[in-house]
mmCIF file of C-alpha atoms and ligand atoms in Angstrom:
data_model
loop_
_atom_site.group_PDB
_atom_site.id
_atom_site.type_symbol
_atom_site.label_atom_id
_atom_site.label_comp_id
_atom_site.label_asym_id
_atom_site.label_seq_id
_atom_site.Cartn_x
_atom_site.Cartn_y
_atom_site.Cartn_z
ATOM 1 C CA UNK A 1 14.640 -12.903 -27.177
ATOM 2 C CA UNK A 2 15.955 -12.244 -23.547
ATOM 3 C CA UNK A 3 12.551 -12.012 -21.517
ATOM 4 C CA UNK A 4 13.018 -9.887 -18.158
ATOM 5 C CA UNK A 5 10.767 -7.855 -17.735
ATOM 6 C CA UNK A 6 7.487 -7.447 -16.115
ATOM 7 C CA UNK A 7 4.212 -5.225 -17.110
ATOM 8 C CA UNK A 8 3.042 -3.952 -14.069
ATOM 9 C CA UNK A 9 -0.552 -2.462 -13.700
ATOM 10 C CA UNK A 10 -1.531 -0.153 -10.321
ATOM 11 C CA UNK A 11 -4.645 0.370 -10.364
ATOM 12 C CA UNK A 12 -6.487 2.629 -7.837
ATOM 13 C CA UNK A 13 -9.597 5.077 -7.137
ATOM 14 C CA UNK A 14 -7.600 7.809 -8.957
ATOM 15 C CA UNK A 15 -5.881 6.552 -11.498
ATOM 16 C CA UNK A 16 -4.816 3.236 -13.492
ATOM 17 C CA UNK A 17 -1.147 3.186 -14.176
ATOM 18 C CA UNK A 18 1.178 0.532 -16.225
ATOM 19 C CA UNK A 19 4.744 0.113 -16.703
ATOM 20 C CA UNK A 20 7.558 -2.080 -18.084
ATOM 21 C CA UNK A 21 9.687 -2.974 -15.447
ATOM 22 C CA UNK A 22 13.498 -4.124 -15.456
ATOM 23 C CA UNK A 23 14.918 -6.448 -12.548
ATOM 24 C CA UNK A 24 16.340 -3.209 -10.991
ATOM 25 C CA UNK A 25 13.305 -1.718 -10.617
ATOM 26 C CA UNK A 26 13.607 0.494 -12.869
ATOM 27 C CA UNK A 27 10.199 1.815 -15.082
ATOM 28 C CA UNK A 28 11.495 2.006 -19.051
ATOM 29 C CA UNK A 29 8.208 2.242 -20.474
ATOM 30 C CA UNK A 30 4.828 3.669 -18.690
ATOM 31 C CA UNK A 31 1.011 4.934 -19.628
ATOM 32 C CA UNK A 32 -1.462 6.465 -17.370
ATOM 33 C CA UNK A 33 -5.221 7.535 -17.528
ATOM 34 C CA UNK A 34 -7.746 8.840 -14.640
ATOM 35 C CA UNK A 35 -10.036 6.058 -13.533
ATOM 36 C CA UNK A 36 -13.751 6.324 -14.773
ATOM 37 C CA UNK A 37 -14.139 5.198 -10.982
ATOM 38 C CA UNK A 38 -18.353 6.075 -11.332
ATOM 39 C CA UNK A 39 -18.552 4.564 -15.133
ATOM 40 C CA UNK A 40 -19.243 0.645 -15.688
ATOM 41 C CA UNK A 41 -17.103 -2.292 -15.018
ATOM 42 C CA UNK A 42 -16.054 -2.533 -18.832
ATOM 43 C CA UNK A 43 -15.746 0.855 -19.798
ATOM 44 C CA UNK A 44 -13.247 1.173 -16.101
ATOM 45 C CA UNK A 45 -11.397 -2.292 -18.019
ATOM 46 C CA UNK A 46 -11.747 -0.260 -21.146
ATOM 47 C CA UNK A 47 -8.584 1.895 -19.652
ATOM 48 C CA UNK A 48 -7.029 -0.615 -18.041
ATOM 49 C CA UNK A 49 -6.290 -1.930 -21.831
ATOM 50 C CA UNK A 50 -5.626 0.981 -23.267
ATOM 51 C CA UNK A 51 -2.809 1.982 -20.910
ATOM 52 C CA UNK A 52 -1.920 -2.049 -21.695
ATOM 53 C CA UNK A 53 -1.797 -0.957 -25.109
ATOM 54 C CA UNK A 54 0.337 1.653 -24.964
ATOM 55 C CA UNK A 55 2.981 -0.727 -23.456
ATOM 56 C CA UNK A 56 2.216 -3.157 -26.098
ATOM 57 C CA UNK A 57 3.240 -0.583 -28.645
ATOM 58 C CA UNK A 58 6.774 -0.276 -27.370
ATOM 59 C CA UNK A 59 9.821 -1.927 -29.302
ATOM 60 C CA UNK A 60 10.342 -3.847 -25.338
ATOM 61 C CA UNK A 61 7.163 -5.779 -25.064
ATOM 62 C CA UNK A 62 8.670 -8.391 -26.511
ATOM 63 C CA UNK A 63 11.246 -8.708 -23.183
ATOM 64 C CA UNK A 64 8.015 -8.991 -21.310
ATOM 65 C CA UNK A 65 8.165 -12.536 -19.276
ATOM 66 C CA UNK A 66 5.132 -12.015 -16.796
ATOM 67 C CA UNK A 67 2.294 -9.018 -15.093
ATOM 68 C CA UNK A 68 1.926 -8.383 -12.069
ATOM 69 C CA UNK A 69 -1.119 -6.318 -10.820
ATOM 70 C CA UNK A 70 -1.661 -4.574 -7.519
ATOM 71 C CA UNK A 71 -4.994 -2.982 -6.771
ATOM 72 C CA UNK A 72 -6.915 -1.381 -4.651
ATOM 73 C CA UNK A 73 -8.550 -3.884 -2.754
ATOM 74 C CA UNK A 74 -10.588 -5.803 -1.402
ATOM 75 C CA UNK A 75 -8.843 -8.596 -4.032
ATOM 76 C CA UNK A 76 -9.357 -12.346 -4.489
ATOM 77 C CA UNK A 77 -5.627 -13.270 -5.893
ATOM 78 C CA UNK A 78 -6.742 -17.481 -5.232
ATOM 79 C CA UNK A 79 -10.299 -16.681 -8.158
ATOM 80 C CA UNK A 80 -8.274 -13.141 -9.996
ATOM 81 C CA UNK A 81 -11.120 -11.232 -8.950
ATOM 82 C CA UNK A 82 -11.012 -7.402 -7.428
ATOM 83 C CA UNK A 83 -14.025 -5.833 -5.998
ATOM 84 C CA UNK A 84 -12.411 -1.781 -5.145
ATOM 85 C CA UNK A 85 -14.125 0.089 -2.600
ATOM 86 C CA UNK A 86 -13.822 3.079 -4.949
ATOM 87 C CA UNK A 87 -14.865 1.305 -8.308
ATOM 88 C CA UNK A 88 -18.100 0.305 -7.537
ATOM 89 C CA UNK A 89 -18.383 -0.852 -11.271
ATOM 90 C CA UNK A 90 -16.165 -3.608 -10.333
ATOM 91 C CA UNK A 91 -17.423 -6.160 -7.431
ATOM 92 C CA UNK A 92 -15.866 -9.612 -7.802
ATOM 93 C CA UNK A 93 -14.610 -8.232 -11.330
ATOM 94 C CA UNK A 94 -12.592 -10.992 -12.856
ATOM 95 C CA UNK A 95 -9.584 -8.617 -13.449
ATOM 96 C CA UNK A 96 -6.785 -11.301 -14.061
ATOM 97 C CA UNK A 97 -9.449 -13.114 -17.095
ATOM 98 C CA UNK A 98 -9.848 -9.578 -18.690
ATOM 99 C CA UNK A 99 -5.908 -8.819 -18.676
ATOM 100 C CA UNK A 100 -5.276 -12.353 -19.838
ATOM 101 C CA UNK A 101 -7.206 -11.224 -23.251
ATOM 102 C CA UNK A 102 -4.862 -8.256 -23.783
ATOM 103 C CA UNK A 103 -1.988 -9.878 -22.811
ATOM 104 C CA UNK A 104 -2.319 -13.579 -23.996
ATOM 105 C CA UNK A 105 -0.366 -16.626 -22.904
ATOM 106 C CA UNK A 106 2.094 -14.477 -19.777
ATOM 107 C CA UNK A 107 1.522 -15.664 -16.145
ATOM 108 C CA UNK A 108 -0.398 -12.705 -14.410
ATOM 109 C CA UNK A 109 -0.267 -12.440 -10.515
ATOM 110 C CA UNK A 110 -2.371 -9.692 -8.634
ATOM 111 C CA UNK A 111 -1.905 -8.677 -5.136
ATOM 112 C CA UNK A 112 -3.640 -6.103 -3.320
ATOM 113 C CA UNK A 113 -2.293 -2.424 -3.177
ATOM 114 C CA UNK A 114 -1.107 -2.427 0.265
ATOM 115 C CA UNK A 115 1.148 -5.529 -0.142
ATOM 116 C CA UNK A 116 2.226 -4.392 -3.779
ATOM 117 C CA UNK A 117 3.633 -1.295 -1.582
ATOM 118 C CA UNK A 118 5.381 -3.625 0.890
ATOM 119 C CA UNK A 119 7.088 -5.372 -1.688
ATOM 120 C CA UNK A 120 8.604 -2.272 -3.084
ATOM 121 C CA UNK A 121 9.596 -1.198 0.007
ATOM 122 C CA UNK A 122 11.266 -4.753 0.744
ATOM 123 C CA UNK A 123 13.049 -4.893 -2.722
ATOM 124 C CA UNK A 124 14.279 -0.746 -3.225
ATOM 125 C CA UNK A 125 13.043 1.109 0.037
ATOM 126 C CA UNK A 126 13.023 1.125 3.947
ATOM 127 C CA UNK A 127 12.416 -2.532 4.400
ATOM 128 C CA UNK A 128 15.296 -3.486 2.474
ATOM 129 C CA UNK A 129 17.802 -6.328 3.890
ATOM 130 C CA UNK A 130 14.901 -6.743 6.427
ATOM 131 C CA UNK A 131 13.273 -10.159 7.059
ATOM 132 C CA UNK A 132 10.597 -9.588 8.884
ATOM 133 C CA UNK A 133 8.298 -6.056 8.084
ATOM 134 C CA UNK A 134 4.979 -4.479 8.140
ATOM 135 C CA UNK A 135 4.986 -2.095 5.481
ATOM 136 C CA UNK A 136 1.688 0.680 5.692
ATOM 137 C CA UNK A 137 0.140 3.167 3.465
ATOM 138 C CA UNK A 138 -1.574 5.813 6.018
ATOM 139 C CA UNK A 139 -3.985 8.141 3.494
ATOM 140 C CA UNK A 140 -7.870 7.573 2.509
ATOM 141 C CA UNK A 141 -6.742 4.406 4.109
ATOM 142 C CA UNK A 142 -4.802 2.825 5.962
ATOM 143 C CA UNK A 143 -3.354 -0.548 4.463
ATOM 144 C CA UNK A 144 -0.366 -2.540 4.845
ATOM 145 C CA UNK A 145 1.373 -5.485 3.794
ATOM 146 C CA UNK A 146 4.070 -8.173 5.459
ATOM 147 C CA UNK A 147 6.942 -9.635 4.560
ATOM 148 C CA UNK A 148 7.588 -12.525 6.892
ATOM 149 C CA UNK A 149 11.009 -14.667 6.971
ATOM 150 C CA UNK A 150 12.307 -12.746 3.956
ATOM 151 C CA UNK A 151 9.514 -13.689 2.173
ATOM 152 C CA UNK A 152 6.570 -11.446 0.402
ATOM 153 C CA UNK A 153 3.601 -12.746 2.941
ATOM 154 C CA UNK A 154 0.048 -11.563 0.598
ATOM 155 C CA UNK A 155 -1.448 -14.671 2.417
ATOM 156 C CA UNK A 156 -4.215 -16.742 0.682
ATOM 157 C CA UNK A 157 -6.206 -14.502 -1.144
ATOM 158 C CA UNK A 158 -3.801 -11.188 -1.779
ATOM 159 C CA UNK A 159 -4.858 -9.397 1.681
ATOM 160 C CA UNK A 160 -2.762 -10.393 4.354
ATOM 161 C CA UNK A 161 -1.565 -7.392 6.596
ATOM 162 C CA UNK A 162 -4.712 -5.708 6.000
ATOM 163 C CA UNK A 163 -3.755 -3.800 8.980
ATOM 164 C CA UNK A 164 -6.117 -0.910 9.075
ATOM 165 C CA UNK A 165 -8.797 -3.188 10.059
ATOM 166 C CA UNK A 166 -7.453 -4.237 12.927
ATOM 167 C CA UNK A 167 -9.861 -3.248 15.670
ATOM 168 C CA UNK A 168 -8.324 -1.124 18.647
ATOM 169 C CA UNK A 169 -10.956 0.330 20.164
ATOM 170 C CA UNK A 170 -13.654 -2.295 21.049
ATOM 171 C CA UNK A 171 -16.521 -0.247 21.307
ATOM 172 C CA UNK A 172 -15.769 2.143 19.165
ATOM 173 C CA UNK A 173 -17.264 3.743 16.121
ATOM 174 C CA UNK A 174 -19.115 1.921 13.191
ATOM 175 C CA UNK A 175 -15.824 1.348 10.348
ATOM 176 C CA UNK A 176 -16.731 1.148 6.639
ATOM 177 C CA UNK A 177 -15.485 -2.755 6.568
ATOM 178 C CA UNK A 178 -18.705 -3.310 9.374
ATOM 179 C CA UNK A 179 -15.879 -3.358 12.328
ATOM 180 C CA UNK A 180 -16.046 -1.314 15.514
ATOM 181 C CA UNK A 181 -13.226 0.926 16.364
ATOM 182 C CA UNK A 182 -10.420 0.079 13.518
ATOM 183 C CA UNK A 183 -7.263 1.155 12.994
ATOM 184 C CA UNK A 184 -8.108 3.167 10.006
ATOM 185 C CA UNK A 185 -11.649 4.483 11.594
ATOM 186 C CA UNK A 186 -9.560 6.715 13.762
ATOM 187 C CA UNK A 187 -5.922 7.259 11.559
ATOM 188 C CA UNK A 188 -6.987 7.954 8.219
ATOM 189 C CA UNK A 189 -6.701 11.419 6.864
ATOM 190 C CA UNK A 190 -10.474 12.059 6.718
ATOM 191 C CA UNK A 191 -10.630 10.882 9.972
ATOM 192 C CA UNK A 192 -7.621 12.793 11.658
ATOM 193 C CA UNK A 193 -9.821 15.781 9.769
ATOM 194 C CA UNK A 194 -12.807 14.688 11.022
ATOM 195 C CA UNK A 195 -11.451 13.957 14.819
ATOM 196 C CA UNK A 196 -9.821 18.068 14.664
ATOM 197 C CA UNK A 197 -13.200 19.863 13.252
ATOM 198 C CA UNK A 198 -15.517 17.680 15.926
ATOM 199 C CA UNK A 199 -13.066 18.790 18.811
ATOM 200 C CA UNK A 200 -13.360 22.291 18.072
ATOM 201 C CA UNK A 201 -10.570 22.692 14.960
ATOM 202 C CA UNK A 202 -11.473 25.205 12.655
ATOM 203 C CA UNK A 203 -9.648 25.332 9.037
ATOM 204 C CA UNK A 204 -7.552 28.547 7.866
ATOM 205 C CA UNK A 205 -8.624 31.153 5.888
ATOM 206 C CA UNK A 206 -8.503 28.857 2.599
ATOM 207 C CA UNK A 207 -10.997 26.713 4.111
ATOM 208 C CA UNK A 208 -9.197 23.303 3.915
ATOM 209 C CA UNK A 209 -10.198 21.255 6.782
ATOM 210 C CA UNK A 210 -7.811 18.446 4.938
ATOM 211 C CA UNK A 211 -5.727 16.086 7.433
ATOM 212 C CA UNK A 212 -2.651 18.098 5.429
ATOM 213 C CA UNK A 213 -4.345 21.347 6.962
ATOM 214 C CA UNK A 214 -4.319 19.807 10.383
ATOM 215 C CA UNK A 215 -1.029 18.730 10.011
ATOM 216 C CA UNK A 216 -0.121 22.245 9.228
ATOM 217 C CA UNK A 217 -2.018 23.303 12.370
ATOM 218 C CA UNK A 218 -0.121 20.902 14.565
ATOM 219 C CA UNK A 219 3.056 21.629 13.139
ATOM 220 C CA UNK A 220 1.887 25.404 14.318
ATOM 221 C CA UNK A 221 1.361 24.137 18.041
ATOM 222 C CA UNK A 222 -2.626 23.847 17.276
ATOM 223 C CA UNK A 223 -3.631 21.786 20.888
ATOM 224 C CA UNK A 224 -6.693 20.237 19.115
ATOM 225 C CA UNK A 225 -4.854 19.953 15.722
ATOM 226 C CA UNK A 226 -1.595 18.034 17.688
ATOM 227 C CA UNK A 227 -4.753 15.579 19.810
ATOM 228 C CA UNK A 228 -5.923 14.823 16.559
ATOM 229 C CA UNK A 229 -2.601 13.392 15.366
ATOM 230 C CA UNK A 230 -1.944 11.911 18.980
ATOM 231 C CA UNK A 231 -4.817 9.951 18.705
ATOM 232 C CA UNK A 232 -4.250 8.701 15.489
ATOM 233 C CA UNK A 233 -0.910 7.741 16.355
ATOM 234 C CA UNK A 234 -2.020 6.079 19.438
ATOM 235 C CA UNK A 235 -4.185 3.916 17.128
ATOM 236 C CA UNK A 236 -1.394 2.876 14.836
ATOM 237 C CA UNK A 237 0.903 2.235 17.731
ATOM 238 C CA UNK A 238 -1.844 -0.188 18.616
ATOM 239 C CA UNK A 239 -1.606 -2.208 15.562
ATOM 240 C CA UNK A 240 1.969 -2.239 15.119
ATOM 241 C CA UNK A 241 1.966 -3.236 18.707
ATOM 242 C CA UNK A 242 -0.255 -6.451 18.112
ATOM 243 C CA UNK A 243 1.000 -7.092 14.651
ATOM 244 C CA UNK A 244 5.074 -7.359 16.182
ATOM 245 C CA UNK A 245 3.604 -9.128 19.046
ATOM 246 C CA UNK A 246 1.626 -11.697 16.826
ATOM 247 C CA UNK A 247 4.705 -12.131 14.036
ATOM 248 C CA UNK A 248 7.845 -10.617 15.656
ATOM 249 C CA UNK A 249 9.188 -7.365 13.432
ATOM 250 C CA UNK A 250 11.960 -5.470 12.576
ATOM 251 C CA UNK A 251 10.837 -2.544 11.261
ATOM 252 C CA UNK A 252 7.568 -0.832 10.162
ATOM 253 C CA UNK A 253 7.360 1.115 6.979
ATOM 254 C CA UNK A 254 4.586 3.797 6.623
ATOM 255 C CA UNK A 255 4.151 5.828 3.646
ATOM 256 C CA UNK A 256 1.001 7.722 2.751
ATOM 257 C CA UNK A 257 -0.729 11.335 2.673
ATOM 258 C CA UNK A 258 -0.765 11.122 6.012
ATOM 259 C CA UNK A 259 3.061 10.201 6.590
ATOM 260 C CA UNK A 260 3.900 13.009 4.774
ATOM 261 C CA UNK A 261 3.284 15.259 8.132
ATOM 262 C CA UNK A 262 6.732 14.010 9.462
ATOM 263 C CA UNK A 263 7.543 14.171 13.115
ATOM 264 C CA UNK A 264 4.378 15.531 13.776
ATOM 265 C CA UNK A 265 2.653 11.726 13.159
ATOM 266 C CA UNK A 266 6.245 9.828 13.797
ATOM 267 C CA UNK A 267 7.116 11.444 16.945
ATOM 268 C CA UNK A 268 3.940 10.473 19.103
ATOM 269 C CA UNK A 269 3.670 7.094 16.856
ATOM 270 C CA UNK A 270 7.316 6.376 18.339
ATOM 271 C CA UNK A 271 6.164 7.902 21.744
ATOM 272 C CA UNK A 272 2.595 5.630 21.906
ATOM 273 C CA UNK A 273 4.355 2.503 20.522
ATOM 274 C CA UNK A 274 6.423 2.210 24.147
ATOM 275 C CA UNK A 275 3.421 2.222 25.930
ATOM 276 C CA UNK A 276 1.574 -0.772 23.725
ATOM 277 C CA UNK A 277 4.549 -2.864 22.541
ATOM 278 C CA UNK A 278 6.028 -4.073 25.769
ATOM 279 C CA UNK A 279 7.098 -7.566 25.644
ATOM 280 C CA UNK A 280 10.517 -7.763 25.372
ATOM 281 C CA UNK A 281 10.927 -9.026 21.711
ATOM 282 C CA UNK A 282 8.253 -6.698 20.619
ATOM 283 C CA UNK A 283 10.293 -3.599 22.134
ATOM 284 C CA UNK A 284 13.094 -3.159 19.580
ATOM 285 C CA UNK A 285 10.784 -2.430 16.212
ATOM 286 C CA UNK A 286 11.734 0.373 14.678
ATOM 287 C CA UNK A 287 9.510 2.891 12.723
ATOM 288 C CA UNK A 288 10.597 4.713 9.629
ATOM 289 C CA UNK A 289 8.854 7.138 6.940
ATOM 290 C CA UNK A 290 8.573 4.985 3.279
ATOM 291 C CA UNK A 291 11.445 5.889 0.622
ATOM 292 C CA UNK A 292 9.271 4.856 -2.770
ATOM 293 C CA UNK A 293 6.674 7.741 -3.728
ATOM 294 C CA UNK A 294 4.445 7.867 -6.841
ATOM 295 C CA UNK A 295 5.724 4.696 -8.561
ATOM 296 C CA UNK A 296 5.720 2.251 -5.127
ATOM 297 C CA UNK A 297 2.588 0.654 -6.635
ATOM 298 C CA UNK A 298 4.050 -0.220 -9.858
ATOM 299 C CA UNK A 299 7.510 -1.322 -8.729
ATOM 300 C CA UNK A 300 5.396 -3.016 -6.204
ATOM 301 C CA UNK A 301 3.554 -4.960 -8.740
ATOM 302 C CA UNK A 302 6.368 -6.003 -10.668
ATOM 303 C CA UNK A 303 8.641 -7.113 -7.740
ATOM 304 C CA UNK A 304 5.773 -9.684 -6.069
ATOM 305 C CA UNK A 305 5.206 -11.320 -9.458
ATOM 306 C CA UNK A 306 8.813 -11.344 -9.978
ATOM 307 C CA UNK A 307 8.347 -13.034 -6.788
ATOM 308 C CA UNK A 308 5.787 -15.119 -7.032
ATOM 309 C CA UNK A 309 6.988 -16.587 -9.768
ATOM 310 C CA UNK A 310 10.598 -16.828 -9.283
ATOM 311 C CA UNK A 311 11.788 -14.608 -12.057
ATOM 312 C CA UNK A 312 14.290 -12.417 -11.485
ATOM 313 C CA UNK A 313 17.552 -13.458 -9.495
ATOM 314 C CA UNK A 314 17.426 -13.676 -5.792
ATOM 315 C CA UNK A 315 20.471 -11.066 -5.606
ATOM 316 C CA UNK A 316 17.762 -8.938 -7.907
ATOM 317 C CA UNK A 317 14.796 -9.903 -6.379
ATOM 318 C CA UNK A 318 15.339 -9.151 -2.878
ATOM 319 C CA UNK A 319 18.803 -7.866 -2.437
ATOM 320 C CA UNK A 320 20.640 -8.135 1.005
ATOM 321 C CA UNK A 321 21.398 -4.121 2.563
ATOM 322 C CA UNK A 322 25.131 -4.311 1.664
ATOM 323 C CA UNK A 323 26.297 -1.361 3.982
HETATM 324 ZN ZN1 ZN B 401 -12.645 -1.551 9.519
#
């Protein structure tokens, strides 16, 4: 039996999702189940093999050559354990040992969630035909991922361009990681929400102070609704600043909640970046919105254990932009 495919498991906050995966990306077989994100470690593991299962039961599992896992992090790839922020059931949880008992003798490789997203945005979406790339995810979060001379960079342990820790405001406020002043303490949607309603901001008559409802606001000329998402993109030009400084880019991919507000984040993001990335082979990188939604994390998964392991063709596996 031909085997090329890969299972691919996202698994986040919100839900834990699995798919068979062809080497064009595309998802023939796929399960999905809410995470019990407040249960236990094994009954959270309980649905990661069930949706496993489910893929199991398919006439194609039997195509299946390798898994690849991306999660929400923070991961240890080099040990196969994850410890989520948002599963506190699971805290140096040895995910890759547990999978191995559902899926037997296949090679499993697990990145975190924000480099599984870079990788499908280097092998189907923005970052395409691009060598060098910081791919972000701009929501709860804000997380990233690198690829770096063509290559997938998840760096030692699964984490590398963890980008929303970057600190860019040296005194600034307490972060959830035990930082001062990251990246994502000042860009995140809750924060963006949080930076509006402390300034003065006030919600509509449906009462969502959401960074969506600010975005709305903005998008409405709202003066404390636009600061709000002027500062936030002033943070992220930051970041990209040091990050194409430190590595050299071509382009920077950001996808998220947060992205989703358009020109209102891209235009000052574009605006701040002249004013931090200055040195003249930091100057040309170019920002543009993701092109994966929903299934990023899954095609993510599949394409940097494809990777990793060298299974699918390089004219599959990361295809030149032919136009
Ligand atoms: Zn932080």
């Amino acid at each position: 039996m031909h085997t090329d495919l890969v299972a691919a498991l996202d698994i986040g906050g919100t839900k834990i999702a699995a798919a068979l995966v062809d080497g064009d990306g595309r998802l023939l077989v796929r399960a999905q189940r809410s995470t019990p994100a407040r249960e236990d470690g094994a009954t959270v593991m309980g649905v990661v093999n069930a949706v496993l299962e489910e893929l199991k039961a398919s006439g194609d599992w039997s195509r299946v050559r390798a898994v690849g896992i991306g999660s929400a992090g923070p991961v240890d790839a080099s040990n196969g354990t994850v410890s989520p922020v948002n599963v506190p059931g699971w805290r140096g949880f040895p995910l890759v040992a547990e999978v191995t008992k559902t899926t037997g003798p296949l090679r499993v490789v697990l990145v975190g969630d924000g480099v599984a997203m870079t990788a499908a945005e280097h092998w189907q979406g923005a970052a395409r035909g691009h060598d060098n790339a910081l791919c972000m995810v701009v929501s709860t979060g804000v997380g990233g991922g690198l690829v770096l001379n063509g290559r997938l960079h998840p760096g030692i342990t699964g984490n590398a361009g963890h980008i929303g820790h970057i600190s860019v405001d040296l005194d600034g406020d307490l972060c959830a990681c035990g930082s001062h002043g990251c990246v994502e303490r000042i860009a995140s949607g809750p924060n963006i929400a949080r930076r509006a309603v402390e300034s003065g901001w006030r919600p509509g008559p449906d009462g969502d102070a959401t960074a969506a409802a600010v975005a709305a606001s903005a998008q409405a000329g709202d003066p404390l609704a636009l600061s709000s998402f002027q500062r936030a993109a002033q943070a992220l030009a930051a970041g990209i600043a040091a990050t194409a400084t430190l590595v050299e880019l071509e382009v920077v991919v950001i996808g998220g909640g947060v992205a989703g507000a358009g020109e209102t984040l891209f235009a000052p993001l574009r605006e701040q970046l002249r004013r931090y990335a200055t040195l003249s082979f930091a100057t040309g990188v170019e920002v543009v919105p993701a092109q994966l939604a929903g299934d990023a994390g899954l095609v993510g998964a599949a394409a940097a254990a494809a990777e990793a392991l060298g299974l699918w063709s390089a004219r599959h596996a990361m295809p030149a932009r032919t136009a």
